[in-house]
Short mmCIF file of N, CA, C and O in Angstrom, two decimals:
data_model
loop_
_atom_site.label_atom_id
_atom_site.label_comp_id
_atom_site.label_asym_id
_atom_site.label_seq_id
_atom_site.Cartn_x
_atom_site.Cartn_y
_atom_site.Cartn_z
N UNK A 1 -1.75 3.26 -25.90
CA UNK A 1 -0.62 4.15 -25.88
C UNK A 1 -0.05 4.25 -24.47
O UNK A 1 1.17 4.28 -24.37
N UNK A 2 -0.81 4.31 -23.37
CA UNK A 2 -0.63 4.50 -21.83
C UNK A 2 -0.12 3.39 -21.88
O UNK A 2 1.07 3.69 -21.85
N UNK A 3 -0.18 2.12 -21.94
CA UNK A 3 -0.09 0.47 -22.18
C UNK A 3 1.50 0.55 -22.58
O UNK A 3 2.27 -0.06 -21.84
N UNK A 4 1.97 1.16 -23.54
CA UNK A 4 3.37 1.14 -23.66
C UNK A 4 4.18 1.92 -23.34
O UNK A 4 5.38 1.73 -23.54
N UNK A 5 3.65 3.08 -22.70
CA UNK A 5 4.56 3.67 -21.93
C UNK A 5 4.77 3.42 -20.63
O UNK A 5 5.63 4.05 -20.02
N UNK A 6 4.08 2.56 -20.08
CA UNK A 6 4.51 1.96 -18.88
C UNK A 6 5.08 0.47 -18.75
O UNK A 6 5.55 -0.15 -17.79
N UNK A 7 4.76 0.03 -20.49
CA UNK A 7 5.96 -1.03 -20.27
C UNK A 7 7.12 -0.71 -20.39
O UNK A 7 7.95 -1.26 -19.66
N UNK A 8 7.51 0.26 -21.32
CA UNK A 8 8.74 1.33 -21.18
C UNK A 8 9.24 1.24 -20.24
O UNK A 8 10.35 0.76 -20.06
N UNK A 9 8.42 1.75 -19.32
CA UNK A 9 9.06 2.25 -17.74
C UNK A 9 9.64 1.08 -17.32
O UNK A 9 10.81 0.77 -17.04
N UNK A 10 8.19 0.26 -17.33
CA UNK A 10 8.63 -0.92 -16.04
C UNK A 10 10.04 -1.68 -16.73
O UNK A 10 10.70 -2.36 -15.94
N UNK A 11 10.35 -1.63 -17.63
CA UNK A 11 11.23 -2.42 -18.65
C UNK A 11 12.67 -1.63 -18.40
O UNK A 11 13.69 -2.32 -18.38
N UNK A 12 12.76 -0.13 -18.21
CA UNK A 12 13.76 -0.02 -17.78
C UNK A 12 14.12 0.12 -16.68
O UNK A 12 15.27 -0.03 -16.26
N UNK A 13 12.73 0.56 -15.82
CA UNK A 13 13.12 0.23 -14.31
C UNK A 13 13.94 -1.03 -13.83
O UNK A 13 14.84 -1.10 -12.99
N UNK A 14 13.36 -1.99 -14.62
CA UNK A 14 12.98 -3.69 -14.05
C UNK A 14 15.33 -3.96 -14.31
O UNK A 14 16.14 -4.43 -13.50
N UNK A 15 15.59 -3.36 -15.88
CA UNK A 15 16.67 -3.51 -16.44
C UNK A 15 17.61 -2.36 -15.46
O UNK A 15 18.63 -2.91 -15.04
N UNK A 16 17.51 -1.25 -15.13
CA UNK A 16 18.28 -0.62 -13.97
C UNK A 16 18.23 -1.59 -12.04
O UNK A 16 19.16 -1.29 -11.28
N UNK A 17 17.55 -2.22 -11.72
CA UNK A 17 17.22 -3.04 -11.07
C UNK A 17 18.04 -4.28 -10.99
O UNK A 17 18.72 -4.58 -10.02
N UNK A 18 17.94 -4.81 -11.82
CA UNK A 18 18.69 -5.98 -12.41
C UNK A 18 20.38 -5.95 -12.37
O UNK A 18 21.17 -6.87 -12.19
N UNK A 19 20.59 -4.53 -12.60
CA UNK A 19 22.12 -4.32 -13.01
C UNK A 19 22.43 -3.98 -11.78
O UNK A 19 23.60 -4.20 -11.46
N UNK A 20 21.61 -3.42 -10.83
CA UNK A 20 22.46 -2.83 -9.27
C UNK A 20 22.71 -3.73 -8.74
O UNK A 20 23.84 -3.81 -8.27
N UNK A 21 21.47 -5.21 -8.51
CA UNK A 21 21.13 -6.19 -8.16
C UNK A 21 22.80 -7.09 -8.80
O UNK A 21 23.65 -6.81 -7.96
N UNK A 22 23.08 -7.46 -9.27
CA UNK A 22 24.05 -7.96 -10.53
C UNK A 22 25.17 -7.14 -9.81
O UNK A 22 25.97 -7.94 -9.33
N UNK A 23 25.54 -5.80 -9.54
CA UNK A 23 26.51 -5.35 -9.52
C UNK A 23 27.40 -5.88 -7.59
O UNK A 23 28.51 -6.21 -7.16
N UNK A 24 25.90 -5.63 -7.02
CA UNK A 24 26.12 -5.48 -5.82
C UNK A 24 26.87 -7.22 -5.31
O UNK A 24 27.77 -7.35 -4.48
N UNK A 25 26.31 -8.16 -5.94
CA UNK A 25 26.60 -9.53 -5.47
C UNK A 25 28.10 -10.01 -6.32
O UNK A 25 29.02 -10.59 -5.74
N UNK A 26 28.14 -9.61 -7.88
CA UNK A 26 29.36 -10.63 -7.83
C UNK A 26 30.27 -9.29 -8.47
O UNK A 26 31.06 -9.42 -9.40
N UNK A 27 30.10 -8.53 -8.07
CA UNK A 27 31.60 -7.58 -8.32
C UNK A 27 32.00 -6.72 -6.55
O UNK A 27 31.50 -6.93 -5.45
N UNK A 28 32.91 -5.89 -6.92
CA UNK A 28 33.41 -5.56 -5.09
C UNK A 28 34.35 -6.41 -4.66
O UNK A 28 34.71 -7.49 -5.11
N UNK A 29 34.84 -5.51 -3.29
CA UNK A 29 36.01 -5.44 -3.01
C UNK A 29 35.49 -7.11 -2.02
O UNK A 29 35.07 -8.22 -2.33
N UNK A 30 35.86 -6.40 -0.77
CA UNK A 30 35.79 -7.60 0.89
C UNK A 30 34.75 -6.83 1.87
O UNK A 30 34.80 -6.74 3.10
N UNK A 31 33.85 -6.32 1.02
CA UNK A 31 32.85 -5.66 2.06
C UNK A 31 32.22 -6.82 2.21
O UNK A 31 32.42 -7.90 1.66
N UNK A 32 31.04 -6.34 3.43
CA UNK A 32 30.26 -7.76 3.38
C UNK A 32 29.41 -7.46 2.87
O UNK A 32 29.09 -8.29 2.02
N UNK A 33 28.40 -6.11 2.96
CA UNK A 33 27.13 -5.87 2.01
C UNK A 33 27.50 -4.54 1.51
O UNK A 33 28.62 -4.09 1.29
N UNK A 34 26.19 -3.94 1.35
CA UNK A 34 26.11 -2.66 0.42
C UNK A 34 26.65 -1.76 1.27
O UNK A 34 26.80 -2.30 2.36
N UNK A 35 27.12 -0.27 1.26
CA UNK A 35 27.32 0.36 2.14
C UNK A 35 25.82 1.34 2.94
O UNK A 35 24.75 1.18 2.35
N UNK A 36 25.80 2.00 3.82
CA UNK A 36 24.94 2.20 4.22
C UNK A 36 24.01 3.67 3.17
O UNK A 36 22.80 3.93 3.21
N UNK A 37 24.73 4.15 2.60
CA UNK A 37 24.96 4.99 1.29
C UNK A 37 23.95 4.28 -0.06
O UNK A 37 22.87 4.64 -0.53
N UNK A 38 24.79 3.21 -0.37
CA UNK A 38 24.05 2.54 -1.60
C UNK A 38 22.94 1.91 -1.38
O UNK A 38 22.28 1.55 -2.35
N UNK A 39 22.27 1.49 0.64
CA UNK A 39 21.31 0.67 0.98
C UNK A 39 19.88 2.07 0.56
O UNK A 39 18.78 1.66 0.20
N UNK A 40 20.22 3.90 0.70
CA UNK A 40 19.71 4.44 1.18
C UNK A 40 19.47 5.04 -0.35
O UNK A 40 18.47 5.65 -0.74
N UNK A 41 20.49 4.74 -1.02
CA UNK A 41 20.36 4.94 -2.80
C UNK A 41 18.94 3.85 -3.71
O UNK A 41 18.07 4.14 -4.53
N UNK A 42 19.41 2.26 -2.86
CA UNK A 42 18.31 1.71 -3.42
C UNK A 42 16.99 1.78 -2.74
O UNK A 42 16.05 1.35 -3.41
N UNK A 43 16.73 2.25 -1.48
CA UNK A 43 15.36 2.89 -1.10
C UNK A 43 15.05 3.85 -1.90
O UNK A 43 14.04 3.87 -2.60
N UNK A 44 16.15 4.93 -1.83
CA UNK A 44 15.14 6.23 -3.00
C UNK A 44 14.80 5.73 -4.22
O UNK A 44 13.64 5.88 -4.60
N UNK A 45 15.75 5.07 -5.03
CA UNK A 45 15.30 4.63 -6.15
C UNK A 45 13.99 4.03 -6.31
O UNK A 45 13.04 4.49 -6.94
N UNK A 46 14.11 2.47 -5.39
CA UNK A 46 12.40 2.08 -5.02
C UNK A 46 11.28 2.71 -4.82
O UNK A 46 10.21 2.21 -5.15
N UNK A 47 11.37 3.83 -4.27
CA UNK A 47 10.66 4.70 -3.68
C UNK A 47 10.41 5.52 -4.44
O UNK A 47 9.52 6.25 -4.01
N UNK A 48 10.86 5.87 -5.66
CA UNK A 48 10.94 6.86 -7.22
C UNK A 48 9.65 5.83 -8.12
O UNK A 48 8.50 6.14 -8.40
N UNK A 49 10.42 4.53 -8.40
CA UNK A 49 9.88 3.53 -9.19
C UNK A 49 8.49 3.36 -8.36
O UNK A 49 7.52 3.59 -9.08
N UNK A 50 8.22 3.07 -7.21
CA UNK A 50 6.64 3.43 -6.72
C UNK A 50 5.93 4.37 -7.17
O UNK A 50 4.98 4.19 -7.93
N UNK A 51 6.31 5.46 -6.76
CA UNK A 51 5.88 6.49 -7.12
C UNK A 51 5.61 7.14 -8.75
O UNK A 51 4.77 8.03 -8.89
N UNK A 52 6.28 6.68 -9.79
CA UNK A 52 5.91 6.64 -11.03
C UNK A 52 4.55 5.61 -11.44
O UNK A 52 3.47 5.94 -11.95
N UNK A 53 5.08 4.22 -11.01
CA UNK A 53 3.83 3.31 -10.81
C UNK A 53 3.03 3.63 -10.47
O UNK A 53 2.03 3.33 -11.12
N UNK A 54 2.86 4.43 -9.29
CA UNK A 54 1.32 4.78 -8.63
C UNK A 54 0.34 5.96 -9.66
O UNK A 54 -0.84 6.02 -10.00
N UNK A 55 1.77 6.94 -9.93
CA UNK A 55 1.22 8.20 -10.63
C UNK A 55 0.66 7.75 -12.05
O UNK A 55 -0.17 8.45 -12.64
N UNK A 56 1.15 6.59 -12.56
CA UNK A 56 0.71 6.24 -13.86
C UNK A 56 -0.64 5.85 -13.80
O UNK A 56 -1.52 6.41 -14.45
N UNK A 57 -0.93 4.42 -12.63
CA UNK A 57 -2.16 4.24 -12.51
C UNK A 57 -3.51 4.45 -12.12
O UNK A 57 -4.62 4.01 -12.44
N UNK A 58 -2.85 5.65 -10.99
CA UNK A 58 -4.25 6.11 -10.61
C UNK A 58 -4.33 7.55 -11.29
O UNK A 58 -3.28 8.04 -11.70
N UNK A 59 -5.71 8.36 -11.46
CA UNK A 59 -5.85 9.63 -11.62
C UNK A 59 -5.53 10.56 -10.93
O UNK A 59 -4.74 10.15 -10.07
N UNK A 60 -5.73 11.72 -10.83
CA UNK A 60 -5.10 13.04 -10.03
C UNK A 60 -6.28 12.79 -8.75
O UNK A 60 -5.85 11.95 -7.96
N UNK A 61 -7.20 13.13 -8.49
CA UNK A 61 -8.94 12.94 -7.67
C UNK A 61 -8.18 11.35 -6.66
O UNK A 61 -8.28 11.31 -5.43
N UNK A 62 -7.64 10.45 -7.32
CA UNK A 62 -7.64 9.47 -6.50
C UNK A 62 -6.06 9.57 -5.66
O UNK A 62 -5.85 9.46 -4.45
N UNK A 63 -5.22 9.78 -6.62
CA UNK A 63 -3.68 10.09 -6.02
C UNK A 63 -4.53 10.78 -4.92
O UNK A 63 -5.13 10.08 -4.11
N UNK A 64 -4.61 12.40 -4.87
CA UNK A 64 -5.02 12.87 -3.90
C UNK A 64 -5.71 12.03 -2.89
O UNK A 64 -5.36 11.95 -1.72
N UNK A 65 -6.62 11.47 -3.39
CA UNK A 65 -7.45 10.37 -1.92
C UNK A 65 -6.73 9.79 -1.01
O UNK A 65 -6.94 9.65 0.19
N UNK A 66 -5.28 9.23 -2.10
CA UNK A 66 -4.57 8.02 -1.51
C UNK A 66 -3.53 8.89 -0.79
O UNK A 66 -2.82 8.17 -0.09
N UNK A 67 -3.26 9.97 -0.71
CA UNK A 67 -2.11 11.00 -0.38
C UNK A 67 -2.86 11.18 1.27
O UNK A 67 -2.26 11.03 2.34
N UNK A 68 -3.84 11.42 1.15
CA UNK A 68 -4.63 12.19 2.09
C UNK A 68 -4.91 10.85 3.54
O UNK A 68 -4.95 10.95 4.76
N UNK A 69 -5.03 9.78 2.67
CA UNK A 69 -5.52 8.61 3.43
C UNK A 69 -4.00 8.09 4.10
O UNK A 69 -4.03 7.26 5.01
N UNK A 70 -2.68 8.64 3.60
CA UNK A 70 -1.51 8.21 3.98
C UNK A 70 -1.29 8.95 5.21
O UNK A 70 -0.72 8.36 6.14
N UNK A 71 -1.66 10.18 5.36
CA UNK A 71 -1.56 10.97 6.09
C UNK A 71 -2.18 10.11 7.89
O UNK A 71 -1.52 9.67 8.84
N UNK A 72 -3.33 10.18 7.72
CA UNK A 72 -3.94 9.33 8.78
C UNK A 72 -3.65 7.99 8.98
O UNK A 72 -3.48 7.74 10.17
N UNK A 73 -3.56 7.25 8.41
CA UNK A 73 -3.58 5.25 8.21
C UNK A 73 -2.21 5.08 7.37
O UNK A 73 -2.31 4.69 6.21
N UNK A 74 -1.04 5.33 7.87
CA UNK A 74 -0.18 5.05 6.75
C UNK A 74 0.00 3.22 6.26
O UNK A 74 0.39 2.69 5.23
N UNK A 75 -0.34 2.84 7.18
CA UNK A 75 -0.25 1.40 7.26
C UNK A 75 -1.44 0.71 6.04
O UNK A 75 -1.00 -0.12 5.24
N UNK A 76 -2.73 1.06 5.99
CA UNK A 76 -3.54 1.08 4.88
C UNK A 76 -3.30 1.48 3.78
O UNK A 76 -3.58 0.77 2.81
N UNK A 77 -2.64 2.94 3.59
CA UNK A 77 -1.94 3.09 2.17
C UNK A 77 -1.30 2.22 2.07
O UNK A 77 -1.88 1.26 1.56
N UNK A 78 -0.08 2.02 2.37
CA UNK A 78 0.66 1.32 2.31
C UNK A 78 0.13 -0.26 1.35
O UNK A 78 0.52 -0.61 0.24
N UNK A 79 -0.69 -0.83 2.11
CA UNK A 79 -1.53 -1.69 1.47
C UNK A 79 -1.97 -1.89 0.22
O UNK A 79 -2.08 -2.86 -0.54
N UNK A 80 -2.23 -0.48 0.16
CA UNK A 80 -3.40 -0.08 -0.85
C UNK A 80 -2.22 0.10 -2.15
O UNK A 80 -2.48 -0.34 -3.26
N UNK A 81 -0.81 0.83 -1.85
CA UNK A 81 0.12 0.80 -2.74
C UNK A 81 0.19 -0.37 -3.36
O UNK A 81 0.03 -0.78 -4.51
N UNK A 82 0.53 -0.87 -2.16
CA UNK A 82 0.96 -2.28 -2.86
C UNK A 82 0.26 -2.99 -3.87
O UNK A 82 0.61 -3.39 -4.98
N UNK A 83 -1.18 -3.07 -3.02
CA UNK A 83 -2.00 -4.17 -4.00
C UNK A 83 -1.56 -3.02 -5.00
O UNK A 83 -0.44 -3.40 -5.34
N UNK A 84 -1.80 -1.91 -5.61
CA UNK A 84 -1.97 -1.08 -7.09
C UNK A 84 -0.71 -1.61 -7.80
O UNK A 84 -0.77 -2.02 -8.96
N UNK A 85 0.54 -1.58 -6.99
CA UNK A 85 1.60 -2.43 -7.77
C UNK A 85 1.60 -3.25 -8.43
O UNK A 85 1.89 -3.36 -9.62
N UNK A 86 1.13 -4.17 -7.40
CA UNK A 86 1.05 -5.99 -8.06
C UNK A 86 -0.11 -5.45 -8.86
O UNK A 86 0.29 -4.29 -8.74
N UNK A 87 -0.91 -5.34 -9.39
CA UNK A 87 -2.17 -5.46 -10.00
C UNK A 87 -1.79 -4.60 -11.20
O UNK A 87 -2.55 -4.65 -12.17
N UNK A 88 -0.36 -3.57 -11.28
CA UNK A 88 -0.27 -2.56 -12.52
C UNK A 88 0.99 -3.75 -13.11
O UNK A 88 1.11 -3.70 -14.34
N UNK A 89 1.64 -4.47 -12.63
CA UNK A 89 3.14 -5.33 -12.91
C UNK A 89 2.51 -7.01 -13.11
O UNK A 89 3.18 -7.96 -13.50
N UNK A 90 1.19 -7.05 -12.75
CA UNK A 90 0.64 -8.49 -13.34
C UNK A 90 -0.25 -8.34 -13.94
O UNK A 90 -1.22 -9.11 -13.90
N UNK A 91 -0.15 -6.85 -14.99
CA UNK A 91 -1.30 -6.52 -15.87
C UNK A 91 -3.08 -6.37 -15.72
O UNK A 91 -3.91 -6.26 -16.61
N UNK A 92 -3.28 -6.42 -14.06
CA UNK A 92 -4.73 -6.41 -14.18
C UNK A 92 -5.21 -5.23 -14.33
O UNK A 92 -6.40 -5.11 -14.02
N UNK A 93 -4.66 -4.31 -14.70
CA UNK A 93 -5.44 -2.62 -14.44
C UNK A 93 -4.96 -2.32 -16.28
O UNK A 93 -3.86 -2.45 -16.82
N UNK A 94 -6.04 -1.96 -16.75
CA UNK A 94 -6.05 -1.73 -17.89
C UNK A 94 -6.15 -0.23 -18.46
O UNK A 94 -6.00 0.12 -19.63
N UNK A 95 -6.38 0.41 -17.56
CA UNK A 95 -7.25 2.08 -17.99
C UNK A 95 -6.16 2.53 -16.05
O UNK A 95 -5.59 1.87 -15.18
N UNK A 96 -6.43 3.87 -16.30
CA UNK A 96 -6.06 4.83 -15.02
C UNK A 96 -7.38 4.44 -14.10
O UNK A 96 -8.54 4.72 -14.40
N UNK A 97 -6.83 3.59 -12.65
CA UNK A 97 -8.49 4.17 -11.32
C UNK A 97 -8.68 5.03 -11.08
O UNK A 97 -7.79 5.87 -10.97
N UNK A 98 -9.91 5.26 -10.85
CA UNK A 98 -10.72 6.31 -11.04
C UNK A 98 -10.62 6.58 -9.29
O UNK A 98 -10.06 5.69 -8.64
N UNK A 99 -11.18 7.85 -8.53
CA UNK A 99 -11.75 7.52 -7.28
C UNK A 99 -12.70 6.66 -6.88
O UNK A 99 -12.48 5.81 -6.02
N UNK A 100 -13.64 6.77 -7.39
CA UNK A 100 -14.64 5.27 -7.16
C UNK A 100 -14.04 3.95 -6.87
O UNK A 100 -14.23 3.25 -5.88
N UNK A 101 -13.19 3.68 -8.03
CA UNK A 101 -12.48 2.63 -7.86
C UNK A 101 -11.98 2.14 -6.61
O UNK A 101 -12.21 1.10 -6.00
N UNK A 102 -10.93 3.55 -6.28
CA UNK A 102 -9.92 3.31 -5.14
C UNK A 102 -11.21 3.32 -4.14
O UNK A 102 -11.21 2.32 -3.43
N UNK A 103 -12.24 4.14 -3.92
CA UNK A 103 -12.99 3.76 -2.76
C UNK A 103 -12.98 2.12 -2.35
O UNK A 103 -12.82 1.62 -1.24
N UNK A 104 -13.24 1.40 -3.82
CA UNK A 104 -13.79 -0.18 -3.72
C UNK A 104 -12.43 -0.64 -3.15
O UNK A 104 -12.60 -1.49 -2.27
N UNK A 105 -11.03 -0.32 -3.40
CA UNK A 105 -10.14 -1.28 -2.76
C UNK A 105 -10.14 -0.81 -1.77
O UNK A 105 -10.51 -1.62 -0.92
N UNK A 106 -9.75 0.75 -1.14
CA UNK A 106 -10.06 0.54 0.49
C UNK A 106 -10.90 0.34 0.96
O UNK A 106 -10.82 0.32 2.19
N UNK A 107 -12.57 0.00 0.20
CA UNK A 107 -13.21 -0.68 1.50
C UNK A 107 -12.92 -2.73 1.10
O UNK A 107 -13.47 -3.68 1.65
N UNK A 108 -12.08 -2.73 0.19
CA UNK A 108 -12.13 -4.37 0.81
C UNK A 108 -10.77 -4.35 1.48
O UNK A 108 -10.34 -5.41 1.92
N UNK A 109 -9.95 -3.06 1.63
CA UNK A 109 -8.38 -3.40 2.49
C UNK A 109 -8.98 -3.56 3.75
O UNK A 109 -8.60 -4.45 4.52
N UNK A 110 -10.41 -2.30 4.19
CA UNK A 110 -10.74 -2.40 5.73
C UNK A 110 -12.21 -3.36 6.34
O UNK A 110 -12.94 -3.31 7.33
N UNK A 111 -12.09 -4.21 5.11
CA UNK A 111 -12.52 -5.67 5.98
C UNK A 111 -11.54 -6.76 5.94
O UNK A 111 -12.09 -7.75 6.41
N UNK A 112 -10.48 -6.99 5.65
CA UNK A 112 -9.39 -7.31 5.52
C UNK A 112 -9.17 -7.42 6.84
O UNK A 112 -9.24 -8.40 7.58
N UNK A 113 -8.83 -6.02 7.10
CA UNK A 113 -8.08 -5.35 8.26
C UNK A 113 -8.75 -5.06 9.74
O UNK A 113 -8.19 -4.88 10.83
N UNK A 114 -9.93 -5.08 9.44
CA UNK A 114 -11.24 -5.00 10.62
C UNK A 114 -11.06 -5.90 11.90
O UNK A 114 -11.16 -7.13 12.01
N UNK A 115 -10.79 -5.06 12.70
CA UNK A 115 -10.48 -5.74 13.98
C UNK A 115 -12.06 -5.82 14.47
O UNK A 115 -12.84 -4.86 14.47
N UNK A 116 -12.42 -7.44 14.96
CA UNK A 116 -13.52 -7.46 15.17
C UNK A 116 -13.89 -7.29 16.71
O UNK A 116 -13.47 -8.23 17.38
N UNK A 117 -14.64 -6.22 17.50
CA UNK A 117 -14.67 -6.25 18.97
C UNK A 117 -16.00 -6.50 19.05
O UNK A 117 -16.93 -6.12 18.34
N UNK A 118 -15.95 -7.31 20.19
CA UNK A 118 -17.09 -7.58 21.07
C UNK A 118 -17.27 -7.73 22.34
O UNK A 118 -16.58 -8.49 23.02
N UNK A 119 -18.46 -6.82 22.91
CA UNK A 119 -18.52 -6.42 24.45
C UNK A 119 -19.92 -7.19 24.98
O UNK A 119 -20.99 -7.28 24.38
N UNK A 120 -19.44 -7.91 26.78
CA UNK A 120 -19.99 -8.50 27.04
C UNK A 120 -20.41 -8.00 28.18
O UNK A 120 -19.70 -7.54 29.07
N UNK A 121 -22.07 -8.14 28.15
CA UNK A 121 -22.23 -7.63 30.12
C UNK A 121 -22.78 -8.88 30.73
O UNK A 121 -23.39 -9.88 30.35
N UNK A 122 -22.46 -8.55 31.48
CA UNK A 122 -22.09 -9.54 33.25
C UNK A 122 -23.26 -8.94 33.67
O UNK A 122 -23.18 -7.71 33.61
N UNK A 123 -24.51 -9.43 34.14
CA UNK A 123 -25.68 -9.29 34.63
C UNK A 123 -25.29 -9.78 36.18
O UNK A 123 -24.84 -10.90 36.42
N UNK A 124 -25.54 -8.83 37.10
CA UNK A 124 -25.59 -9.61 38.57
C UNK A 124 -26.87 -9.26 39.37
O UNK A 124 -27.37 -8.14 39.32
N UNK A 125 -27.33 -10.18 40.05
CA UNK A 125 -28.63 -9.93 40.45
C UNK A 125 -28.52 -9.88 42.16
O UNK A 125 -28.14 -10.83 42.84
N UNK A 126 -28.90 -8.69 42.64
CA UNK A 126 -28.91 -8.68 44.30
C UNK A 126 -29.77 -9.03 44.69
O UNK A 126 -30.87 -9.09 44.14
N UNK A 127 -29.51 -9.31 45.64
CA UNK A 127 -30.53 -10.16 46.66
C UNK A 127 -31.32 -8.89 47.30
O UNK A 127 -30.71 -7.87 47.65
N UNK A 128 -32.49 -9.01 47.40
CA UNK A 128 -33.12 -7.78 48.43
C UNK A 128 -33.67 -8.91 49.60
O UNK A 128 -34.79 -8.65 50.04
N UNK A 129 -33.28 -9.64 49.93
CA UNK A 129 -34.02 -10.12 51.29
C UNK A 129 -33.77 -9.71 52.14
O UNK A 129 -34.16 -10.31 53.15
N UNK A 130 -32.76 -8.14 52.38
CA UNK A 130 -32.93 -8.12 53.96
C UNK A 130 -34.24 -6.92 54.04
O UNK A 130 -34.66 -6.39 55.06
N UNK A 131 -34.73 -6.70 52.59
CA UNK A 131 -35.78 -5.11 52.88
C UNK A 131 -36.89 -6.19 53.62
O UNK A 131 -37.39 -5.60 54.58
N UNK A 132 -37.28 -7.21 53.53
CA UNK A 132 -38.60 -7.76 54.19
C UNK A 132 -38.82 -7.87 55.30
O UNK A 132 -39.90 -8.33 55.68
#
């Protein structure tokens, strides 16, 4: 039942998408692109259509995780959105993630992402030959 209401969605998202997309290229005056208005119309929109996507697939316990984790690391959410996108729009998520879940993708976003450091010491050895 969850299964078709988010093909619903994505189906009319995908079909409102299509038509702005369609509208913007072969109809209009002698502009050269969108105006700065309709560029800031199709961010919110995108930014709506995320946000339904996300709310569909994850639970309330994990939204919150991922809300909280945006706050600090927005660059890792970010990530973490994404992969949930691609993975809810190429059918691999079958059921709502759980928190557990989302734990498992951010810890494989932050070996991914793991900047590896390594510190080296410089051993120098003094001479004591003048104590003799």
């Amino acid at each position: 039942m969850e299964g078709d209401d988010l093909e619903s969605i994505r189906a009319r998202r995908m079909a409102e998408m299509q038509s702005q997309f369609g509208q913007g290229r072969g109809g209009g005056g002698g502009g050269g692109g969108p105006s700065q208005e309709e560029q800031m119309e199709k961010a919110r929109q995108m930014d709506d259509m995320k946000h339904s996507i996300l709310s569909q697939v994850l639970d309330q316990p994990a939204r919150a995780r991922l809300n909280t984790i945006a706050m600090t690391k927005p660059e890792k959410a970010k990530m973490v959105e994404n992969m949930l996108i691609q993975m809810a729009k190429s059918g691999q998520l079958q059921s709502k993630i759980g928190e557990d879940q989302l734990k498992g993708l951010l810890e494989r976003v932050s070996e991914q992402t793991q900047k590896k450091t390594t510190v080296k010491f410089k051993r120098r050895v003094l001479d004591d030959s003048d104590e003799d």
